[in-house]
PDB file of C-alpha atoms in Angstrom:
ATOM      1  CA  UNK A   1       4.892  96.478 174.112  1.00 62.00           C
ATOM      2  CA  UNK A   2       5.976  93.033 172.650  1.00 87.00           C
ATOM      3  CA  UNK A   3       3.610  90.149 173.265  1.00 93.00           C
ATOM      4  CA  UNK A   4       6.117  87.637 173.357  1.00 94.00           C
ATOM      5  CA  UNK A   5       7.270  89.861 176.738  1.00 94.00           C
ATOM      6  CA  UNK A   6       4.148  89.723 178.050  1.00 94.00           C
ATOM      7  CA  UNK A   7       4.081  86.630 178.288  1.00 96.00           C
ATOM      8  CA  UNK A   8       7.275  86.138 179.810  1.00 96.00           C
ATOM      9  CA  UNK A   9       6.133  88.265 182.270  1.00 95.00           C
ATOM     10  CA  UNK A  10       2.880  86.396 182.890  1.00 94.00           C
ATOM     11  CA  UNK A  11       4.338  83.273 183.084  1.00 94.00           C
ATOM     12  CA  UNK A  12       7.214  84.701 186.007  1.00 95.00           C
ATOM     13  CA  UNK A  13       4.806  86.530 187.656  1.00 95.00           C
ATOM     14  CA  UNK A  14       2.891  83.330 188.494  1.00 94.00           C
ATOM     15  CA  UNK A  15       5.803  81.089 189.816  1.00 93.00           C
ATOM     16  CA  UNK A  16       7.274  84.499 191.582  1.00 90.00           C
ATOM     17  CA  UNK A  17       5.390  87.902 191.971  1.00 90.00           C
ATOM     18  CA  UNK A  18       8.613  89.499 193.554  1.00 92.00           C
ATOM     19  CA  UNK A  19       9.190  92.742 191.471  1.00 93.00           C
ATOM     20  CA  UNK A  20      11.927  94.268 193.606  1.00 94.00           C
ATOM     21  CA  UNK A  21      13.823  91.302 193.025  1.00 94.00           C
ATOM     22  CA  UNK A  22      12.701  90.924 189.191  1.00 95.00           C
ATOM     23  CA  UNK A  23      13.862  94.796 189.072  1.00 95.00           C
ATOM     24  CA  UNK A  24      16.709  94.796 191.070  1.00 95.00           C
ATOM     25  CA  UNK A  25      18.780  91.687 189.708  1.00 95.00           C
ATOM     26  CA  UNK A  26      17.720  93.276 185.922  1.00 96.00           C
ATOM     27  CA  UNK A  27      19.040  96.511 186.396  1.00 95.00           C
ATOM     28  CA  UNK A  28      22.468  95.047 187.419  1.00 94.00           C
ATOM     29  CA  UNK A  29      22.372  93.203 184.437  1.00 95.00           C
ATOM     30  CA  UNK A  30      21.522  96.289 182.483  1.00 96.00           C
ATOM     31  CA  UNK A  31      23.824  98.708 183.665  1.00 95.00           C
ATOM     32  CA  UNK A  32      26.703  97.183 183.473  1.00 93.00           C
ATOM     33  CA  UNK A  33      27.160  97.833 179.593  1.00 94.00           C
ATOM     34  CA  UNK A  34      29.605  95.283 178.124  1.00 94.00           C
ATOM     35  CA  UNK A  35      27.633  92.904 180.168  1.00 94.00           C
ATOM     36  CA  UNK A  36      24.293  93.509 178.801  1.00 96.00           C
ATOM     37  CA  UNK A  37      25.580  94.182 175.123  1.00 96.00           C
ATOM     38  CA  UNK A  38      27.331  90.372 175.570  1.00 94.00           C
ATOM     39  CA  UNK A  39      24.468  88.945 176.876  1.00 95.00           C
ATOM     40  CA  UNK A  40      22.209  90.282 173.727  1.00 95.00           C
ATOM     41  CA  UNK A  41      24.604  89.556 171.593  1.00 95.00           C
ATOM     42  CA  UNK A  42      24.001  86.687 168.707  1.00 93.00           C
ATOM     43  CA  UNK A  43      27.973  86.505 168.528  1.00 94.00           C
ATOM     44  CA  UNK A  44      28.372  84.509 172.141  1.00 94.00           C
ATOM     45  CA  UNK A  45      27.424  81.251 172.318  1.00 95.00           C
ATOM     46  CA  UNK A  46      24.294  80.821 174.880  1.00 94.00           C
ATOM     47  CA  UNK A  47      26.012  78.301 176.884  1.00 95.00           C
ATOM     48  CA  UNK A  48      28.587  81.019 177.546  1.00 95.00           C
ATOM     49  CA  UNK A  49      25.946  83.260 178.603  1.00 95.00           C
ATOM     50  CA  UNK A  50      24.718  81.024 180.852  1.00 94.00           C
ATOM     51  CA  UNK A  51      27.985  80.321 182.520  1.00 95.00           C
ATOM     52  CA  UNK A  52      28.451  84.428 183.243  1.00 93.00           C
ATOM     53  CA  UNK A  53      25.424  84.603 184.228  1.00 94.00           C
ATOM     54  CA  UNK A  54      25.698  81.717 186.981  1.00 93.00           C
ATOM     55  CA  UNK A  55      28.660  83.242 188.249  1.00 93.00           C
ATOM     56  CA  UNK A  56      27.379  86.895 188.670  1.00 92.00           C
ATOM     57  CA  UNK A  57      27.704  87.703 192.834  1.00 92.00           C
ATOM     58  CA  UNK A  58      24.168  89.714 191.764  1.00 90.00           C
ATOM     59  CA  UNK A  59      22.165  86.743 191.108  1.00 91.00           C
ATOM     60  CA  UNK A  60      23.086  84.951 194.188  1.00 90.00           C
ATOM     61  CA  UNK A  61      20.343  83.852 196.087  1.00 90.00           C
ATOM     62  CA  UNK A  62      17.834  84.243 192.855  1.00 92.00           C
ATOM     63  CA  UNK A  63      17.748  80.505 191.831  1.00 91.00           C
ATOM     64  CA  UNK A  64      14.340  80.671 190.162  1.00 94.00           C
ATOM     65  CA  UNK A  65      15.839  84.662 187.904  1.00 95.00           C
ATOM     66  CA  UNK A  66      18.958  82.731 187.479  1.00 94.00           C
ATOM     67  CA  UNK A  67      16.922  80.217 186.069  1.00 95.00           C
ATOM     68  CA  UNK A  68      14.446  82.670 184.149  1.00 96.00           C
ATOM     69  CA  UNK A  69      17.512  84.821 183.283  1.00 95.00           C
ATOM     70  CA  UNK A  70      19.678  81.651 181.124  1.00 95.00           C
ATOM     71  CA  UNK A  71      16.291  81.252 179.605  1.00 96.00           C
ATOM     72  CA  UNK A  72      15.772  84.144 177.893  1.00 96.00           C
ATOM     73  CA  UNK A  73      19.956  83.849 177.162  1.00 95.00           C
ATOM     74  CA  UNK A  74      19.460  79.831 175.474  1.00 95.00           C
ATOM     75  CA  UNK A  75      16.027  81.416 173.490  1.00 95.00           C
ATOM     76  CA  UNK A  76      18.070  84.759 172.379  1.00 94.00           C
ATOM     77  CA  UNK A  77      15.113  86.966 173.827  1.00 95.00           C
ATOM     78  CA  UNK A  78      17.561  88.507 176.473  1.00 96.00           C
ATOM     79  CA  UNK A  79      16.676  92.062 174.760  1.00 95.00           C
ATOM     80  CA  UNK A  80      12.871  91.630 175.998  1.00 96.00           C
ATOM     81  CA  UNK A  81      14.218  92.361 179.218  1.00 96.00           C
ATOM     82  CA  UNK A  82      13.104  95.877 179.701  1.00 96.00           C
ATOM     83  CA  UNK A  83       9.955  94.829 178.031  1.00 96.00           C
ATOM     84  CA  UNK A  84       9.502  92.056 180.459  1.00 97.00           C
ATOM     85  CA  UNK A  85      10.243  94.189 183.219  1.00 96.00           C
ATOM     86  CA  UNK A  86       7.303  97.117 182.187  1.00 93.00           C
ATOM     87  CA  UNK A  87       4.823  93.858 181.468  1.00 93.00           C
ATOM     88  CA  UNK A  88       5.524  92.628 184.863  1.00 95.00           C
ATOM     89  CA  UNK A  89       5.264  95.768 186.830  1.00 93.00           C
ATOM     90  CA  UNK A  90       1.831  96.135 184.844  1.00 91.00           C
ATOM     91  CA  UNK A  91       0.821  92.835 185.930  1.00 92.00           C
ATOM     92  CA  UNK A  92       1.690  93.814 189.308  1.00 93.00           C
ATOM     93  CA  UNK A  93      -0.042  96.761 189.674  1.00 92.00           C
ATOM     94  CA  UNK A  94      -3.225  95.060 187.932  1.00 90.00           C
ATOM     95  CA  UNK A  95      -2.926  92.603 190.916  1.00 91.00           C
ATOM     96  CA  UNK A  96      -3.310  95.401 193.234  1.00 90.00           C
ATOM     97  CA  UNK A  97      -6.589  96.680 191.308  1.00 92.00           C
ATOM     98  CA  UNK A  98      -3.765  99.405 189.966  1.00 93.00           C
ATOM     99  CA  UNK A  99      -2.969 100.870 186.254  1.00 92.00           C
ATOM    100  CA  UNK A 100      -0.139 102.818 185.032  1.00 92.00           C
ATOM    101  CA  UNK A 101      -1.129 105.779 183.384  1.00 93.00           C
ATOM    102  CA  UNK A 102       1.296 107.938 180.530  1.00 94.00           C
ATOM    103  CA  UNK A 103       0.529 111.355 180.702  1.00 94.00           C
ATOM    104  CA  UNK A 104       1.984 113.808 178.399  1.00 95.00           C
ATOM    105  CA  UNK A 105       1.560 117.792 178.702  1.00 93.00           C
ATOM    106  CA  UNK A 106       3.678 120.456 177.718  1.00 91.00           C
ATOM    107  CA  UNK A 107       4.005 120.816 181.232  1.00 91.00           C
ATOM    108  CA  UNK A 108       4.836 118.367 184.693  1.00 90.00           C
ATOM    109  CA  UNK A 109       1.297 118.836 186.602  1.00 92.00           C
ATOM    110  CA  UNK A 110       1.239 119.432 190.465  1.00 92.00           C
ATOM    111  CA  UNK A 111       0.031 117.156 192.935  1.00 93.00           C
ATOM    112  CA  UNK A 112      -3.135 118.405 193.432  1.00 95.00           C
ATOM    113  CA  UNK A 113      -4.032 118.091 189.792  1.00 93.00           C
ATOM    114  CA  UNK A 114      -2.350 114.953 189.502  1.00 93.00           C
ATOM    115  CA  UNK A 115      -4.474 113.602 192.382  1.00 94.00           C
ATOM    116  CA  UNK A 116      -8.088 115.028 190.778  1.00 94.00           C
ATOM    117  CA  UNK A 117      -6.869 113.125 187.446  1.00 92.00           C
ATOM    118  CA  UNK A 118      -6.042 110.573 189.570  1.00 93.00           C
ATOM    119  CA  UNK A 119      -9.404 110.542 191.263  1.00 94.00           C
ATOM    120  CA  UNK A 120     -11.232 110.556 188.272  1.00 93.00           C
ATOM    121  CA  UNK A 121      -9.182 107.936 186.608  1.00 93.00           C
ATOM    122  CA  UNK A 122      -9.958 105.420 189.059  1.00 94.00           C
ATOM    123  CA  UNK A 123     -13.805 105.884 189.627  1.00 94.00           C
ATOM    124  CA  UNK A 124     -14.181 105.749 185.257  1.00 92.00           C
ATOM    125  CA  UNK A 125     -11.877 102.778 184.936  1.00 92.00           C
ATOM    126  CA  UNK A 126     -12.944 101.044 188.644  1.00 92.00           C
ATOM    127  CA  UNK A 127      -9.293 101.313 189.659  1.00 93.00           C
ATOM    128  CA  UNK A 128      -8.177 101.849 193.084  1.00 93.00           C
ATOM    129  CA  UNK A 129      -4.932 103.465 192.565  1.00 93.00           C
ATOM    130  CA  UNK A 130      -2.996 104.662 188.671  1.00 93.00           C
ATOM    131  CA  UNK A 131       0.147 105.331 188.690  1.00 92.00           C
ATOM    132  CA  UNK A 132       1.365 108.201 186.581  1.00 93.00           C
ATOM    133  CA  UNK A 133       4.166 107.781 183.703  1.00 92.00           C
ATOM    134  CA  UNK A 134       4.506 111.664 183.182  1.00 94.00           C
ATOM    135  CA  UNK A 135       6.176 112.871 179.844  1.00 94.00           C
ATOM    136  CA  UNK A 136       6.631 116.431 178.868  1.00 93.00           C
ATOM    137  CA  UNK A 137       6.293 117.543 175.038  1.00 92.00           C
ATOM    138  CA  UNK A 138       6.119 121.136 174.038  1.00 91.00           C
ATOM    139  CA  UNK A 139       4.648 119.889 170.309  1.00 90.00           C
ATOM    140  CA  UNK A 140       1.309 119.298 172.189  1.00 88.00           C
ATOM    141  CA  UNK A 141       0.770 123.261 172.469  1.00 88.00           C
ATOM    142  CA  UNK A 142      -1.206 122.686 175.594  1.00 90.00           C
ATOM    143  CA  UNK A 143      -3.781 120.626 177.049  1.00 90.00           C
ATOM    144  CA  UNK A 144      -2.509 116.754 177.895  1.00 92.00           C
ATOM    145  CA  UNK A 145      -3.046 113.051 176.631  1.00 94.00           C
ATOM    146  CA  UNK A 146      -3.482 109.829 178.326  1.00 94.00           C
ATOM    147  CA  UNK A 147      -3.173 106.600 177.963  1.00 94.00           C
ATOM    148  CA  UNK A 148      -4.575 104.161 180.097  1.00 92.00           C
ATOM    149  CA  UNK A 149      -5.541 100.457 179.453  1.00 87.00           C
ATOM    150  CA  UNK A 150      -5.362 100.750 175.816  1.00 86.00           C
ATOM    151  CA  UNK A 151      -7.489 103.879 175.544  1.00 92.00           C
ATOM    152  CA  UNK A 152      -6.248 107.125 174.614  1.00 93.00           C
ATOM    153  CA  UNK A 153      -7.449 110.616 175.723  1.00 93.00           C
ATOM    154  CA  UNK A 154      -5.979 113.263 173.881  1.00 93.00           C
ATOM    155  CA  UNK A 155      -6.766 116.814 175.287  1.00 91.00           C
ATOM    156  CA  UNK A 156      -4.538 118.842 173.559  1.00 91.00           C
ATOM    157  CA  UNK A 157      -4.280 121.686 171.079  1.00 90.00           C
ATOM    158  CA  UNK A 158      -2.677 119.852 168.639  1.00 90.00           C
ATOM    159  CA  UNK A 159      -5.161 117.278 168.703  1.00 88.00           C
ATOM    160  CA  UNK A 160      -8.032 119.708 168.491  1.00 88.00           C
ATOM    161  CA  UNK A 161      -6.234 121.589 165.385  1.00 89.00           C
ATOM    162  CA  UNK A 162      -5.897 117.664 164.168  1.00 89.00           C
ATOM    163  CA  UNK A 163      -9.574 117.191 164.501  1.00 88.00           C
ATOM    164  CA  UNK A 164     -10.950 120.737 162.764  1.00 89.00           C
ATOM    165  CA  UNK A 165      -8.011 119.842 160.052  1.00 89.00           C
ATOM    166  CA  UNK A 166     -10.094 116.622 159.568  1.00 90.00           C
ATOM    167  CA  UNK A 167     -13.557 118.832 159.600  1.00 90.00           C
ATOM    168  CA  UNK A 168     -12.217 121.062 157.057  1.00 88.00           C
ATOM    169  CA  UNK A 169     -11.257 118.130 154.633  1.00 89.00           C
ATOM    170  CA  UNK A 170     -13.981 116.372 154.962  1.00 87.00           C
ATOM    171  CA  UNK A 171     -16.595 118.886 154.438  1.00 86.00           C
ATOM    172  CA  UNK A 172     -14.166 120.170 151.362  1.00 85.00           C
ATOM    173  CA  UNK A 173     -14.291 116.899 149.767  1.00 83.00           C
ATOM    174  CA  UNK A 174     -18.479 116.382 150.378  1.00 71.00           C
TER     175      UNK A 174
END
């Protein structure tokens, strides 16, 4: 993730923690597609960026986004947006003693094993809650990966044929 977007989203999140309406005035801007591709656009003027954006019915009511929103427009950074969004929601959950968690497996996992990875997850990174990004890739072989606060756990068969690839090498080359 972009630094630059994290601290965008630091510096929102402490004049307004309110993700649902962070999230919920950035998805209309997003999903409206010539809307967003104008509003990233180098071609249109920032002042006329602003102007659309003061007049979206969406924003109504969101001074302090509006605000945020024709800041990132006058700076060109309105692309971080999704960036800003996932830093935000990170430093919301850290707020709540939370972390997000990606976990990848050639497989979804059911609840119960979600919840014992879950379990464990909190009591070796003093967490009270993660909350689980879950990713499916058949590559892996079996087994899983995580990430979690920068570390990386990688469980899987292609990471253990990885590491006796490595063994073999180095032991050739000794």
């Amino acid at each position: 993730m972009n630094e630059l977007a994290r601290r965008y989203a630091e510096a929102l999140y402490q004049v307004s923690p309110n993700e649902e309406a962070l999230r919920t005035t950035a998805q209309a801007l997003m999903e409206d597609a010539a809307l967003w591709e104008s509003l990233r656009s180098p071609a249109i003027q920032a002042w006329e960026k602003e102007r659309v954006l003061a007049r979206l019915p969406q924003l109504d009511g969101h001074g302090l986004l509006l605000r945020f929103y024709c800041l990132l427009a006058r700076k060109g950074r309105m692309a971080l947006l999704p960036d800003i969004l996932e830093a935000f929601h990170d430093k919301a959950l850290a707020q709540r003693g939370a972390a997000r968690c990606r976990l990848t497996c050639v497989r979804a996992p059911g609840a119960e094993e979600l919840e014992k990875l879950k379990k464990a997850l909190c009591r070796l990174h003093h967490k009270q809650d993660v909350v689980f990004d879950v990713h499916t890739d058949p590559a892996l072989l079996g087994g899983f990966t995580l990430e979690i606060e920068g570390v990386t756990y990688d469980k899987s068969v292609r990471g253990a044929l990885a590491g006796l690839t490595r063994q073999l090498e180095e032991r050739r080359m000794a």
